[in-house]
CSV table of C-alpha atoms and ligand atoms in Angstrom, one decimal:
chain,number,residue,atom,x,y,z
S,26,MET,CA,32.1,23.3,-22.4
S,27,ASN,CA,30.6,22.3,-19.0
S,28,THR,CA,32.4,19.3,-17.3
S,29,PRO,CA,30.0,16.9,-15.7
S,30,GLN,CA,29.8,17.3,-11.9
S,31,ALA,CA,31.6,14.5,-10.0
S,32,PRO,CA,29.1,12.5,-8.0
S,33,GLU,CA,29.0,12.7,-4.3
S,34,THR,CA,29.7,9.3,-2.9
S,35,LEU,CA,28.3,7.7,0.3
S,36,HIS,CA,29.0,4.3,1.8
S,37,VAL,CA,26.4,2.6,4.0
S,38,ARG,CA,25.6,-1.0,5.0
S,39,CYS,CA,22.2,-0.9,3.4
S,40,CYS,CA,20.7,1.5,0.9
S,41,ILE,CA,16.9,1.4,0.6
S,42,VAL,CA,15.3,3.1,-2.5
S,43,GLY,CA,11.8,4.3,-1.8
S,44,GLY,CA,10.3,5.9,1.3
S,45,GLY,CA,6.9,4.2,1.1
S,46,PRO,CA,5.5,1.9,3.8
S,47,ALA,CA,8.0,-0.9,2.9
S,48,GLY,CA,11.1,1.3,2.7
S,49,MET,CA,10.4,3.4,5.8
S,50,MET,CA,9.5,0.5,8.0
S,51,LEU,CA,12.6,-1.5,6.9
S,52,GLY,CA,14.8,1.6,7.4
S,53,PHE,CA,13.4,2.0,10.9
S,54,LEU,CA,13.8,-1.7,11.8
S,55,LEU,CA,17.4,-2.0,10.5
S,56,ALA,CA,18.6,1.2,12.2
S,57,ARG,CA,17.0,-0.2,15.4
S,58,GLN,CA,19.3,-3.2,15.0
S,59,GLY,CA,22.3,-0.9,14.7
S,60,ILE,CA,22.7,-1.2,11.0
S,61,GLU,CA,23.8,2.0,9.0
S,62,VAL,CA,20.9,2.5,6.6
S,63,LEU,CA,20.1,5.2,4.1
S,64,VAL,CA,16.7,5.7,2.6
S,65,LEU,CA,16.4,7.6,-0.7
S,66,GLU,CA,13.0,9.1,-1.5
S,67,LYS,CA,12.4,10.9,-4.8
S,68,HIS,CA,9.7,13.3,-3.5
S,69,ALA,CA,10.3,16.3,-1.3
S,70,ASP,CA,7.8,15.0,1.3
S,71,PHE,CA,5.4,12.2,1.9
S,72,LEU,CA,2.4,14.3,0.9
S,73,ARG,CA,1.0,12.5,-2.1
S,74,ASP,CA,-2.5,11.5,-3.0
S,75,PHE,CA,-2.1,8.1,-4.6
S,76,ARG,CA,-1.6,6.2,-1.4
S,77,GLY,CA,-4.1,4.1,0.5
S,78,ASP,CA,-4.8,5.3,4.1
S,79,THR,CA,-5.5,2.0,5.8
S,80,ILE,CA,-3.5,0.8,8.8
S,81,HIS,CA,-4.4,-2.8,9.5
S,82,PRO,CA,-4.6,-4.6,12.8
S,83,SER,CA,-1.5,-6.6,11.9
S,84,THR,CA,0.4,-3.3,11.3
S,85,LEU,CA,-0.9,-1.9,14.5
S,86,GLU,CA,0.4,-5.1,16.2
S,87,VAL,CA,3.9,-4.3,14.8
S,88,MET,CA,3.6,-0.8,16.2
S,89,TYR,CA,2.8,-2.3,19.6
S,90,GLU,CA,5.8,-4.6,19.3
S,91,LEU,CA,7.9,-1.6,18.6
S,92,GLY,CA,6.5,0.2,21.7
S,93,LEU,CA,4.9,2.9,19.4
S,94,LEU,CA,1.3,2.0,19.5
S,95,GLU,CA,0.1,4.5,22.1
S,96,ALA,CA,2.0,7.4,20.4
S,97,PHE,CA,0.7,6.3,17.0
S,98,LEU,CA,-2.9,6.2,18.1
S,99,SER,CA,-2.7,9.6,19.7
S,100,ARG,CA,-2.4,11.0,16.1
S,101,PRO,CA,-5.6,12.0,14.4
S,102,HIS,CA,-7.2,9.0,12.8
S,103,GLN,CA,-10.5,7.2,12.4
S,104,GLN,CA,-11.3,3.6,13.3
S,105,THR,CA,-13.8,1.1,11.9
S,106,GLN,CA,-14.7,-2.4,13.1
S,107,THR,CA,-17.0,-3.3,10.3
S,108,VAL,CA,-17.0,-3.2,6.5
S,109,SER,CA,-20.4,-2.9,4.7
S,110,LEU,CA,-21.4,-3.1,1.0
S,111,VAL,CA,-24.4,-1.3,-0.4
S,112,VAL,CA,-25.9,-3.2,-3.3
S,113,GLY,CA,-28.8,-1.3,-4.9
S,114,SER,CA,-30.9,-0.4,-1.9
S,115,GLU,CA,-29.6,-3.1,0.4
S,116,THR,CA,-26.8,-2.5,3.0
S,117,LEU,CA,-24.9,-5.7,3.7
S,118,LYS,CA,-22.3,-6.1,6.5
S,119,ILE,CA,-19.5,-8.2,5.1
S,120,GLY,CA,-16.6,-8.0,7.6
S,121,ASP,CA,-16.3,-7.7,11.3
S,122,PHE,CA,-12.9,-7.1,12.9
S,123,SER,CA,-14.1,-7.1,16.5
S,124,HIS,CA,-13.1,-10.8,17.1
S,125,LEU,CA,-9.5,-10.6,15.7
S,126,PRO,CA,-6.8,-12.1,18.0
S,127,THR,CA,-4.9,-8.8,17.9
S,128,ARG,CA,-4.6,-5.9,20.4
S,129,CYS,CA,-6.4,-3.5,18.0
S,130,LYS,CA,-9.6,-5.0,16.6
S,131,PHE,CA,-10.2,-2.3,14.0
S,132,ILE,CA,-8.7,-0.7,10.9
S,133,ALA,CA,-7.3,2.7,11.5
S,134,PHE,CA,-7.5,5.3,8.8
S,135,MET,CA,-4.7,7.9,8.8
S,136,PRO,CA,-3.4,9.8,5.8
S,137,GLN,CA,-0.4,7.8,4.6
S,138,TRP,CA,1.8,10.9,4.8
S,139,ASP,CA,1.0,11.1,8.5
S,140,PHE,CA,1.9,7.5,9.0
S,141,LEU,CA,5.2,7.9,7.1
S,142,ASP,CA,6.0,11.1,8.9
S,143,PHE,CA,5.5,9.3,12.2
S,144,LEU,CA,7.9,6.5,11.1
S,145,ALA,CA,10.4,9.0,9.8
S,146,ASP,CA,10.3,11.1,13.1
S,147,HIS,CA,10.9,8.0,15.2
S,148,ALA,CA,13.5,6.6,12.9
S,149,ARG,CA,15.5,9.9,12.8
S,150,ALA,CA,16.0,9.7,16.5
S,151,ASN,CA,18.3,6.7,15.8
S,152,PRO,CA,21.8,7.8,14.6
S,153,HIS,CA,22.1,4.8,12.3
S,154,PHE,CA,19.1,6.0,10.2
S,155,HIS,CA,19.6,8.5,7.3
S,156,LEU,CA,16.9,9.8,5.0
S,157,ARG,CA,17.6,11.7,1.8
S,158,MET,CA,14.5,13.4,0.3
S,159,LEU,CA,14.5,14.6,-3.3
S,160,ALA,CA,16.9,11.8,-4.2
S,161,GLU,CA,15.8,9.8,-7.2
S,162,ALA,CA,17.6,6.5,-7.9
S,163,THR,CA,18.2,6.1,-11.6
S,164,ASP,CA,20.3,3.0,-11.9
S,165,VAL,CA,22.0,0.2,-10.1
S,166,ILE,CA,25.8,0.0,-9.9
S,167,GLU,CA,26.9,-3.5,-10.8
S,168,GLU,CA,30.5,-4.7,-10.2
S,169,GLN,CA,31.9,-8.2,-10.4
S,170,GLY,CA,28.5,-9.8,-10.9
S,171,ARG,CA,26.7,-8.1,-8.0
S,172,VAL,CA,24.8,-4.9,-7.3
S,173,ALA,CA,27.3,-2.8,-5.3
S,174,GLY,CA,25.1,0.4,-5.0
S,175,VAL,CA,22.8,2.8,-6.8
S,176,LYS,CA,23.1,6.0,-8.8
S,177,ALA,CA,20.8,8.8,-7.9
S,178,SER,CA,20.1,12.4,-8.9
S,179,THR,CA,19.5,14.9,-6.2
S,180,GLN,CA,19.0,18.7,-6.1
S,181,ASP,CA,22.7,19.1,-5.3
S,182,GLY,CA,23.8,16.9,-8.3
S,183,PRO,CA,24.6,13.3,-8.9
S,184,LEU,CA,24.9,10.9,-6.0
S,185,GLU,CA,26.4,7.4,-5.8
S,186,VAL,CA,25.6,5.2,-2.8
S,187,ARG,CA,27.8,2.2,-2.2
S,188,ALA,CA,26.2,-0.5,-0.1
S,189,ASP,CA,26.5,-4.1,0.9
S,190,LEU,CA,22.8,-4.5,0.2
S,191,VAL,CA,20.5,-2.4,-2.0
S,192,VAL,CA,16.8,-2.8,-1.3
S,193,ALA,CA,14.3,-1.8,-4.0
S,194,ALA,CA,11.2,-0.5,-2.2
S,195,ASP,CA,10.4,1.9,-5.0
S,196,GLY,CA,6.8,0.7,-5.7
S,197,ARG,CA,4.9,-0.8,-8.6
S,198,HIS,CA,6.8,1.2,-11.2
S,199,SER,CA,10.2,0.2,-9.7
S,200,VAL,CA,13.1,1.6,-11.7
S,201,LEU,CA,15.5,-0.6,-9.8
S,202,ARG,CA,13.9,-3.9,-10.6
S,203,GLU,CA,13.8,-2.8,-14.3
S,204,GLN,CA,17.5,-1.7,-14.3
S,205,ALA,CA,18.4,-5.0,-12.6
S,206,GLY,CA,16.6,-6.9,-15.3
S,207,LEU,CA,14.4,-8.9,-12.9
S,208,GLU,CA,11.6,-10.8,-14.7
S,209,ILE,CA,8.0,-9.8,-14.0
S,210,LEU,CA,5.0,-12.0,-14.1
S,211,ASP,CA,2.1,-9.7,-15.1
S,212,ILE,CA,-1.2,-10.9,-13.6
S,213,GLY,CA,-3.3,-7.9,-14.8
S,214,ALA,CA,-6.2,-5.9,-13.4
S,215,PRO,CA,-9.4,-5.1,-15.2
S,216,MET,CA,-9.9,-1.7,-13.6
S,217,ASP,CA,-8.4,1.7,-12.7
S,218,VAL,CA,-9.5,4.0,-10.0
S,219,LEU,CA,-10.6,7.6,-9.8
S,220,TRP,CA,-9.6,9.0,-6.4
S,221,MET,CA,-11.2,12.1,-5.0
S,222,ARG,CA,-12.4,13.8,-1.8
S,223,ILE,CA,-15.9,15.0,-0.8
S,224,SER,CA,-16.7,16.7,2.5
S,225,LYS,CA,-18.4,14.7,5.3
S,226,LEU,CA,-21.3,16.0,7.4
S,227,PRO,CA,-22.4,14.9,10.9
S,228,GLY,CA,-25.5,12.9,9.7
S,229,ASP,CA,-23.5,10.8,7.2
S,230,PRO,CA,-23.0,7.1,7.7
S,231,SER,CA,-19.8,6.4,9.7
S,232,GLN,CA,-18.1,3.3,8.3
S,233,LEU,CA,-16.2,2.0,5.4
S,234,LEU,CA,-18.7,1.7,2.6
S,235,GLY,CA,-18.6,0.0,-0.7
S,236,ARG,CA,-21.5,1.0,-3.1
S,237,ILE,CA,-22.4,-1.0,-6.1
S,238,GLU,CA,-24.8,-0.3,-9.0
S,239,ALA,CA,-24.9,-1.7,-12.5
S,240,GLY,CA,-21.7,-0.7,-14.2
S,241,GLN,CA,-20.4,1.3,-11.2
S,242,MET,CA,-18.5,0.8,-7.9
S,243,LEU,CA,-17.7,3.4,-5.3
S,244,VAL,CA,-15.7,2.8,-2.1
S,245,MET,CA,-16.0,5.6,0.5
S,246,ILE,CA,-13.5,5.8,3.3
S,247,ASP,CA,-14.6,7.9,6.3
S,248,ARG,CA,-11.7,10.3,6.9
S,249,GLY,CA,-13.4,12.4,9.6
S,250,GLU,CA,-13.9,15.7,7.8
S,251,TYR,CA,-14.2,14.2,4.4
S,252,TRP,CA,-14.9,11.1,2.4
S,253,GLN,CA,-12.0,9.7,0.5
S,254,CYS,CA,-13.8,8.2,-2.5
S,255,ALA,CA,-12.5,5.6,-4.9
S,256,TYR,CA,-14.6,5.2,-8.1
S,257,LEU,CA,-13.7,2.1,-10.0
S,258,ILE,CA,-13.8,2.2,-13.8
S,259,ALA,CA,-13.0,-0.5,-16.4
S,260,LYS,CA,-9.4,-0.3,-17.5
S,261,GLY,CA,-8.9,2.5,-20.0
S,262,ALA,CA,-12.4,3.9,-19.5
S,263,ALA,CA,-11.3,7.3,-18.1
S,264,GLY,CA,-11.2,9.0,-21.5
S,265,ARG,CA,-14.9,8.0,-22.2
S,266,LEU,CA,-15.9,9.3,-18.8
S,267,LYS,CA,-14.2,12.6,-19.4
S,268,GLU,CA,-15.9,12.9,-22.8
S,269,GLU,CA,-19.3,12.5,-21.1
S,270,GLY,CA,-18.4,15.5,-19.0
S,271,LEU,CA,-18.0,16.4,-15.3
S,272,PRO,CA,-21.7,17.1,-14.7
S,273,ALA,CA,-22.5,13.5,-15.9
S,274,PHE,CA,-19.8,12.1,-13.6
S,275,ARG,CA,-21.2,14.1,-10.6
S,276,ALA,CA,-24.6,12.7,-11.3
S,277,LYS,CA,-23.3,9.2,-11.2
S,278,LEU,CA,-21.7,9.8,-7.8
S,279,ALA,CA,-24.9,11.4,-6.5
S,280,GLY,CA,-26.9,8.4,-7.8
S,281,LEU,CA,-24.6,5.9,-6.0
S,282,ALA,CA,-24.5,7.8,-2.7
S,283,PRO,CA,-27.6,10.0,-2.6
S,284,PHE,CA,-26.7,11.4,0.9
S,285,LEU,CA,-23.9,13.4,-0.7
S,286,GLY,CA,-26.5,15.6,-2.4
S,287,SER,CA,-25.1,18.8,-3.7
S,288,ARG,CA,-21.7,18.1,-2.2
S,289,VAL,CA,-20.7,16.4,-5.5
S,290,GLU,CA,-20.4,20.0,-6.8
S,291,GLU,CA,-17.2,20.3,-4.7
S,292,LEU,CA,-15.6,18.5,-7.7
S,293,GLN,CA,-15.1,21.6,-9.7
S,294,SER,CA,-12.8,20.3,-12.4
S,295,TRP,CA,-11.1,17.0,-13.5
S,296,ASP,CA,-8.0,18.3,-11.6
S,297,ASP,CA,-9.9,17.4,-8.4
S,298,ILE,CA,-10.1,13.8,-9.5
S,299,LYS,CA,-6.9,11.7,-9.8
S,300,LEU,CA,-6.7,8.7,-12.1
S,301,LEU,CA,-4.7,5.9,-10.5
S,302,THR,CA,-3.7,3.0,-12.7
S,303,VAL,CA,-4.0,-0.4,-11.1
S,304,ALA,CA,-1.4,-3.2,-11.7
S,305,VAL,CA,-1.1,-6.7,-10.3
S,306,ASP,CA,2.2,-8.4,-10.9
S,307,ARG,CA,5.1,-10.1,-9.1
S,308,LEU,CA,8.7,-10.9,-9.8
S,309,LYS,CA,9.8,-14.4,-10.5
S,310,ARG,CA,13.0,-13.8,-8.5
S,311,TRP,CA,12.9,-11.0,-5.8
S,312,SER,CA,16.7,-10.8,-5.6
S,313,LYS,CA,20.0,-11.0,-7.4
S,314,PRO,CA,23.4,-10.7,-5.7
S,315,GLY,CA,23.5,-7.5,-3.7
S,316,LEU,CA,19.8,-6.5,-4.5
S,317,LEU,CA,16.5,-7.4,-2.9
S,318,CYS,CA,13.0,-6.1,-3.9
S,319,ILE,CA,10.2,-5.9,-1.4
S,320,GLY,CA,6.7,-4.4,-1.2
S,321,ASP,CA,5.0,-3.3,-4.5
S,322,ALA,CA,8.5,-3.4,-6.2
S,323,ALA,CA,8.4,-7.2,-5.7
S,324,HIS,CA,4.6,-7.6,-6.1
S,325,ALA,CA,2.3,-4.8,-7.2
S,326,MET,CA,-1.0,-5.1,-5.4
S,327,SER,CA,-4.5,-4.2,-6.5
S,328,PRO,CA,-6.4,-1.9,-4.2
S,329,ALA,CA,-9.0,-4.8,-3.9
S,330,GLY,CA,-9.4,-5.5,-0.2
S,331,GLY,CA,-7.0,-2.6,0.7
S,332,VAL,CA,-4.2,-4.9,1.8
S,333,GLY,CA,-1.1,-3.7,-0.2
S,334,ILE,CA,0.3,-1.5,2.6
S,335,ASN,CA,-0.1,-4.4,5.1
S,336,LEU,CA,1.9,-6.7,2.8
S,337,ALA,CA,4.6,-4.1,2.3
S,338,ILE,CA,5.0,-3.7,6.1
S,339,GLN,CA,5.0,-7.4,6.6
S,340,ASP,CA,7.8,-7.8,3.9
S,341,ALA,CA,9.8,-5.1,5.8
S,342,VAL,CA,9.4,-6.9,9.1
S,343,ALA,CA,10.4,-10.3,7.6
S,344,THR,CA,13.4,-8.7,5.8
S,345,ALA,CA,14.7,-7.1,9.0
S,346,ASN,CA,14.2,-10.4,10.9
S,347,ILE,CA,16.0,-12.5,8.4
S,348,LEU,CA,18.7,-10.2,7.1
S,349,GLY,CA,19.3,-7.8,10.0
S,350,PRO,CA,21.4,-10.1,12.1
S,351,LEU,CA,23.4,-11.2,9.1
S,352,LEU,CA,24.0,-7.6,7.7
S,353,LYS,CA,25.6,-6.6,11.0
S,354,HIS,CA,28.6,-8.7,10.0
S,355,GLY,CA,28.8,-7.6,6.3
S,356,PRO,CA,27.4,-8.5,2.9
S,357,VAL,CA,24.8,-11.2,2.7
S,358,THR,CA,25.0,-14.1,0.2
S,359,PRO,CA,22.5,-14.7,-2.6
S,360,GLU,CA,21.2,-17.7,-0.7
S,361,GLN,CA,20.5,-15.6,2.3
S,362,LEU,CA,18.7,-13.0,0.2
S,363,ALA,CA,16.5,-15.7,-1.3
S,364,LEU,CA,15.2,-16.5,2.2
S,365,VAL,CA,13.1,-13.4,2.1
S,366,GLN,CA,11.3,-14.5,-1.0
S,367,LYS,CA,10.9,-18.0,0.5
S,368,ARG,CA,9.2,-16.5,3.5
S,369,ARG,CA,7.0,-13.9,1.8
S,370,GLU,CA,6.1,-15.4,-1.6
S,371,TRP,CA,3.4,-17.7,-0.2
S,372,PRO,CA,1.4,-14.9,1.5
S,373,THR,CA,1.8,-12.7,-1.6
S,374,ARG,CA,0.5,-15.4,-4.0
S,375,MET,CA,-2.4,-16.2,-1.7
S,376,THR,CA,-3.3,-12.5,-1.3
S,377,GLN,CA,-3.0,-11.8,-5.0
S,378,GLY,CA,-5.0,-14.9,-5.7
S,379,LEU,CA,-7.9,-13.6,-3.6
S,380,GLN,CA,-7.6,-10.1,-5.2
S,381,VAL,CA,-7.8,-11.7,-8.7
S,382,LEU,CA,-10.8,-13.7,-7.6
S,383,LEU,CA,-12.5,-10.5,-6.3
S,384,GLN,CA,-11.6,-8.7,-9.6
S,385,ASN,CA,-12.9,-11.5,-11.8
S,386,ARG,CA,-16.0,-12.5,-9.8
S,387,LEU,CA,-17.2,-9.2,-8.5
S,388,ILE,CA,-15.5,-6.1,-9.9
S,389,ASP,CA,-15.3,-7.0,-13.6
S,390,PRO,CA,-18.9,-8.3,-13.8
S,391,VAL,CA,-20.2,-5.2,-12.0
S,392,LEU,CA,-18.3,-2.8,-14.1
S,393,ASN,CA,-19.5,-4.5,-17.3
S,394,SER,CA,-23.1,-5.0,-16.2
S,395,LYS,CA,-25.9,-3.0,-17.8
S,396,GLY,CA,-29.0,-4.1,-15.9
S,397,PRO,CA,-29.9,-4.2,-12.2
S,398,ILE,CA,-27.5,-6.3,-10.1
S,399,SER,CA,-28.0,-8.3,-6.9
S,400,ALA,CA,-25.4,-9.3,-4.3
S,401,PRO,CA,-23.5,-12.4,-5.1
S,402,TRP,CA,-24.4,-15.5,-3.0
S,403,ILE,CA,-21.1,-15.3,-1.0
S,404,ILE,CA,-22.0,-11.8,0.1
S,405,ARG,CA,-25.4,-12.9,1.1
S,406,TRP,CA,-23.9,-15.7,3.2
S,407,LEU,CA,-21.6,-13.2,5.0
S,408,THR,CA,-24.6,-11.1,5.8
S,409,GLN,CA,-26.7,-14.1,7.1
S,410,TRP,CA,-23.9,-15.8,9.2
S,411,PRO,CA,-22.1,-13.4,11.5
S,412,LEU,CA,-19.4,-16.0,12.2
S,413,LEU,CA,-18.5,-16.1,8.5
S,414,ARG,CA,-17.9,-12.3,8.6
S,415,ARG,CA,-14.8,-13.1,10.7
S,416,ILE,CA,-13.1,-14.7,7.6
S,417,PRO,CA,-12.8,-11.6,5.4
S,418,ALA,CA,-12.0,-9.6,8.5
S,419,ARG,CA,-9.1,-11.9,9.2
S,420,LEU,CA,-7.9,-12.0,5.6
S,421,ILE,CA,-8.0,-8.2,5.4
S,422,GLY,CA,-6.9,-7.3,8.9
S,423,ILE,CA,-4.2,-9.9,9.5
S,424,GLY,CA,-3.6,-11.6,6.2
S,425,PHE,CA,-1.6,-14.8,5.6
S,426,ARG,CA,1.5,-15.5,7.7
S,427,PRO,CA,1.7,-12.4,9.9
S,428,GLU,CA,5.2,-11.3,10.9
S,429,HIS,CA,6.3,-10.2,14.3
S,430,VAL,CA,9.2,-7.9,15.2
S,431,ARG,CA,12.1,-9.8,16.7
W,15,LIG,C1,-5.6,3.3,-6.4
W,15,LIG,C2,-5.0,2.5,-5.3
W,15,LIG,C3,-5.5,2.5,-4.0
W,15,LIG,C4,-4.9,1.8,-3.0
W,15,LIG,N1,-5.5,1.8,-1.8
W,15,LIG,C5,-4.9,1.0,-0.8
W,15,LIG,C6,-5.5,1.0,0.5
W,15,LIG,O1,-6.5,1.6,0.8
W,15,LIG,N2,-4.9,0.2,1.4
W,15,LIG,C7,-3.8,-0.6,1.1
W,15,LIG,O2,-3.3,-1.3,2.0
W,15,LIG,N3,-3.2,-0.6,-0.1
W,15,LIG,C8,-3.8,0.2,-1.1
W,15,LIG,N4,-3.2,0.2,-2.3
W,15,LIG,C9,-2.0,-0.5,-2.5
W,15,LIG,C10,-0.8,0.2,-1.8
W,15,LIG,O3,-0.8,1.6,-2.3
W,15,LIG,C11,0.6,-0.4,-2.1
W,15,LIG,O4,0.5,-1.8,-2.1
W,15,LIG,C12,1.6,0.1,-1.1
W,15,LIG,O5,1.7,1.5,-1.1
W,15,LIG,C13,3.0,-0.5,-1.4
W,15,LIG,O6,4.0,0.1,-0.5
W,15,LIG,P1,5.5,0.2,-1.0
W,15,LIG,O7,6.2,0.9,0.1
W,15,LIG,O8,5.9,-1.1,-1.5
W,15,LIG,O9,5.4,1.1,-2.3
W,15,LIG,P2,4.9,2.7,-2.5
W,15,LIG,O10,3.8,3.0,-1.5
W,15,LIG,O11,4.5,2.8,-3.9
W,15,LIG,O12,6.2,3.5,-2.2
W,15,LIG,C14,7.2,3.6,-3.1
W,15,LIG,C15,8.0,4.9,-2.7
W,15,LIG,O13,9.2,4.9,-3.5
W,15,LIG,C16,9.4,6.2,-4.0
W,15,LIG,N5,10.1,6.1,-5.3
W,15,LIG,C17,9.7,5.5,-6.4
W,15,LIG,N6,10.7,5.5,-7.4
W,15,LIG,C18,11.8,6.0,-6.7
W,15,LIG,C19,13.1,6.3,-7.2
W,15,LIG,N7,13.5,5.9,-8.4
W,15,LIG,N8,14.0,6.8,-6.3
W,15,LIG,C20,13.6,7.2,-5.0
W,15,LIG,N9,12.3,6.9,-4.6
W,15,LIG,C21,11.4,6.4,-5.4
W,15,LIG,C22,8.0,6.7,-4.2
W,15,LIG,O14,7.9,8.1,-4.2
W,15,LIG,C23,7.3,6.2,-3.0
W,15,LIG,O15,7.4,7.0,-1.9
W,15,LIG,C24,-3.8,1.0,-3.3
W,15,LIG,C25,-3.2,1.0,-4.6
W,15,LIG,C26,-3.8,1.7,-5.6
W,15,LIG,C27,-3.3,1.6,-7.0
């Protein structure tokens, strides 16, 4: 009979589960404050397809405050100052970032794995920062009424990490928040997303484009050599689309973006198209003694407006500002942990409120419409009044209650 392997045990001040934008940024910031921090990431690398690629002006501001902006922008990326929507045959400019009160007045597009690699490279230069890849947290360790660490499985066998603080930054399907029994408020999303790449040619338009036709929505992100395309479908409609067949789907794409022409043939099989399920929810309480949830683990964000990464980074900055100085001296109290939710819940509620408004007023009606559609009045206003275009730019580019690195 095999005896179970004894777990390797590690002790750190703070253990962060999840090496996404929230977890990597928090790990970097805490290590910078001299706090011993370990990030556990279940994948072998950051190379995954489900992530958004947007780096917002407020995140670029954080990079500036960290002294990393120049190095960051020297990595391959694209920039856009405007957001346009194509409704039927009309192109409407709906957002203009050029007037934002930030150093960078644009959204940068960089594959998220490059962004996370960049953060990891700079964080690793700090001896207080530790990153374990292929380490999947499976449970919390609770002792005397508080979370005292996490259990994880790694390639080398079971791992137990003991920590004064465990941070769940493990995304919208967070295992830790479930194991910790934190209650979720499900807000719901009417859509899912099909995510795919199509090559880009020199004569193509060069900006962030949303394309709308009756029953269909396509968002095209200019990634230099290719278009990252997000095709929105009504929740659960992927099966029906597959039944209609790949040629029919390609024809839909070509109809929405005629300039793609025969390039839609690059989608050779359904394996080239990833289904991403969309969730919008938030925790009633983001913490319990010894454990704090941030980013999508505390509040899953819809892709509407492309602001989830921004919010995750802002949570990390706020957490480091509030808890970093306290963690230096030892465990933090439940009241101190609750300060993070107090600071970040309002921006989260406001952002999710806007996402739900966009889902209910624009996305859902479009996905369910059969006949020709015209741009809603609010979009017409944005087109006619350039000053108004600064509002969506501010909401997307900076968001509510921007955080600054202390
Ligand atoms: C289809 C779609 C498109 C989107 N597009 C955009 C966009 O363009 N711009 C934007 O700003 N936002 C976008 N979002 C939202 C955005 O992806 C999230 O809000 C953001 O990634 C949240 O960051 P996070 O660090 O909290 O979580 P995540 O990015 O989900 O990172 C969580 C990390 O934890 C790891 N992990 C999970 N479980 C474990 C475990 N048990 N043990 C160890 N590691 C674990 C995961 O591998 C992952 O690396 C999109 C969302 C969807 C669904």
